[in-house]
Amino acid sequence: MMQFRILEDAQAAVGRPLSPLETIWLNHTSNVTDFQLYCYNIVFLFIVFTLIPLPSVMLDVLRVRAFDKYKLQPGVHTPGSIAFQCYKDVMLTFIVVVGPLQISSYPVFKMLGFRSNLPLPSLGEIVLQLLVYFLIEDYGNYWLHRWLHSDWAYNNIHYVHHKFMAPMSFAAPYAHWSEVLILGIPSFVGPALVPGHMITFWLWIIFRNMEALETHSGYDFPWSLTKLIPFYGGAEYHDYHHFIGGKSQSNFASVFTYCDRIYGTDKVNFTFDTL
């Protein structure tokens, strides 16, 4: 009876019958606080950081020859012990830095106007907001990444991330704790300027980190759907940045390549045997 009343109240609030997805959302969230929903981000990040990298990491560690033609630096493979240590270091940063940051940022999240109530956002609204988030994050990340390649910032902060000259997916979030905070700023600027629904925020966190994992995978698979995205950098573009290392003054792109092209830092015609 109580659940039926909740359903009636929700339908009255939106002025129409609920869609199947909205009914599922209502049933799941009616007894869950916004803070608990917000903390799902931590669970999603843990799953993304742990499971999404596994296929490419296993190809790298096991040296599966059938996929060497897609390996950007085929002569370099990551030993299993180093891959596992990288994962443990990433999880430590996740527990000590990322998790507490997510939890402590909840009051700001609510103040900005994010919501979890009905109606759910339309697909068009979600796509448009995600595009805005990606573009804003990409621009801010570009300039912060360029700064991290200044002498002081690289020698004191960014060198940690560049320990992997031939990156793998586990190494995408492998960085100095202060870099995690610094590069995390642009990720929240878009949602702060264009707040939306909790679902949109979840998708933003998931997709942005999945993109970073793919970019650092060390493999360039021709069937990747991201190849259909205009101005997308991808694994090959960013792999070269790692290949050059601390000397690199090009290919700073986070997701897209438009900033590198506009500001003259793109290097699009390269081979991995040029130094």
Short mmCIF file of N, CA and C in Angstrom, two decimals, residues 34-35 38 100-115 185 187-196 198 201:
data_model
loop_
_atom_site.label_atom_id
_atom_site.label_comp_id
_atom_site.label_asym_id
_atom_site.label_seq_id
_atom_site.Cartn_x
_atom_site.Cartn_y
_atom_site.Cartn_z
N ASP A 34 19.88 10.92 -1.13
CA ASP A 34 20.70 11.47 -2.21
C ASP A 34 22.19 11.24 -1.94
N PHE A 35 22.58 11.32 -0.68
CA PHE A 35 23.99 11.10 -0.35
C PHE A 35 24.40 9.67 -0.70
N TYR A 38 24.80 9.43 -4.38
CA TYR A 38 26.02 10.12 -4.79
C TYR A 38 27.24 9.22 -4.55
N PRO A 100 37.58 9.86 -0.40
CA PRO A 100 37.28 10.99 0.49
C PRO A 100 36.89 12.26 -0.25
N LEU A 101 37.52 12.50 -1.41
CA LEU A 101 37.17 13.69 -2.19
C LEU A 101 35.74 13.61 -2.69
N GLN A 102 35.34 12.44 -3.16
CA GLN A 102 33.97 12.25 -3.63
C GLN A 102 32.97 12.51 -2.49
N ILE A 103 33.24 11.93 -1.34
CA ILE A 103 32.33 12.06 -0.20
C ILE A 103 32.24 13.50 0.28
N SER A 104 33.39 14.16 0.41
CA SER A 104 33.42 15.52 0.95
C SER A 104 32.82 16.54 -0.01
N SER A 105 32.74 16.20 -1.30
CA SER A 105 32.21 17.16 -2.28
C SER A 105 30.69 17.12 -2.38
N TYR A 106 30.05 16.23 -1.63
CA TYR A 106 28.59 16.10 -1.74
C TYR A 106 27.84 17.41 -1.44
N PRO A 107 28.18 18.16 -0.38
CA PRO A 107 27.45 19.42 -0.13
C PRO A 107 27.50 20.39 -1.31
N VAL A 108 28.66 20.45 -1.97
CA VAL A 108 28.78 21.32 -3.15
C VAL A 108 27.90 20.79 -4.27
N PHE A 109 27.90 19.48 -4.43
CA PHE A 109 27.07 18.83 -5.44
C PHE A 109 25.60 19.22 -5.27
N LYS A 110 25.10 19.18 -4.06
CA LYS A 110 23.71 19.53 -3.81
C LYS A 110 23.47 21.03 -3.99
N MET A 111 24.42 21.84 -3.56
CA MET A 111 24.27 23.28 -3.67
C MET A 111 24.17 23.72 -5.13
N LEU A 112 24.86 22.99 -6.03
CA LEU A 112 24.87 23.36 -7.44
C LEU A 112 23.56 23.03 -8.14
N GLY A 113 22.74 22.19 -7.52
CA GLY A 113 21.43 21.93 -8.08
C GLY A 113 21.23 20.58 -8.74
N PHE A 114 22.15 19.64 -8.52
CA PHE A 114 21.92 18.31 -9.05
C PHE A 114 20.71 17.68 -8.36
N ARG A 115 20.00 16.85 -9.10
CA ARG A 115 18.78 16.26 -8.57
C ARG A 115 18.76 14.76 -8.83
N ILE A 185 39.99 18.67 -11.20
CA ILE A 185 39.25 19.93 -11.20
C ILE A 185 38.42 20.11 -12.47
N SER A 187 37.17 18.03 -14.37
CA SER A 187 36.09 17.04 -14.45
C SER A 187 34.82 17.51 -13.75
N PHE A 188 34.98 18.43 -12.79
CA PHE A 188 33.82 18.91 -12.04
C PHE A 188 33.34 20.28 -12.51
N VAL A 189 34.12 20.95 -13.38
CA VAL A 189 33.72 22.28 -13.85
C VAL A 189 32.46 22.19 -14.72
N GLY A 190 32.45 21.23 -15.65
CA GLY A 190 31.27 21.07 -16.51
C GLY A 190 30.01 20.79 -15.72
N PRO A 191 30.00 19.78 -14.84
CA PRO A 191 28.81 19.54 -14.02
C PRO A 191 28.45 20.72 -13.14
N ALA A 192 29.44 21.49 -12.70
CA ALA A 192 29.15 22.67 -11.87
C ALA A 192 28.44 23.75 -12.68
N LEU A 193 28.85 23.92 -13.94
CA LEU A 193 28.25 24.96 -14.79
C LEU A 193 26.91 24.52 -15.36
N VAL A 194 26.78 23.23 -15.63
CA VAL A 194 25.54 22.70 -16.23
C VAL A 194 25.08 21.51 -15.40
N PRO A 195 24.56 21.75 -14.21
CA PRO A 195 24.13 20.63 -13.37
C PRO A 195 22.93 19.92 -13.96
N GLY A 196 22.84 18.64 -13.68
CA GLY A 196 21.73 17.86 -14.23
C GLY A 196 21.26 16.81 -13.26
N MET A 198 21.28 12.98 -11.40
CA MET A 198 22.27 12.08 -10.84
C MET A 198 22.73 11.05 -11.87
N PHE A 201 25.32 12.46 -14.11
CA PHE A 201 26.60 12.57 -13.41
C PHE A 201 27.27 11.21 -13.31
#
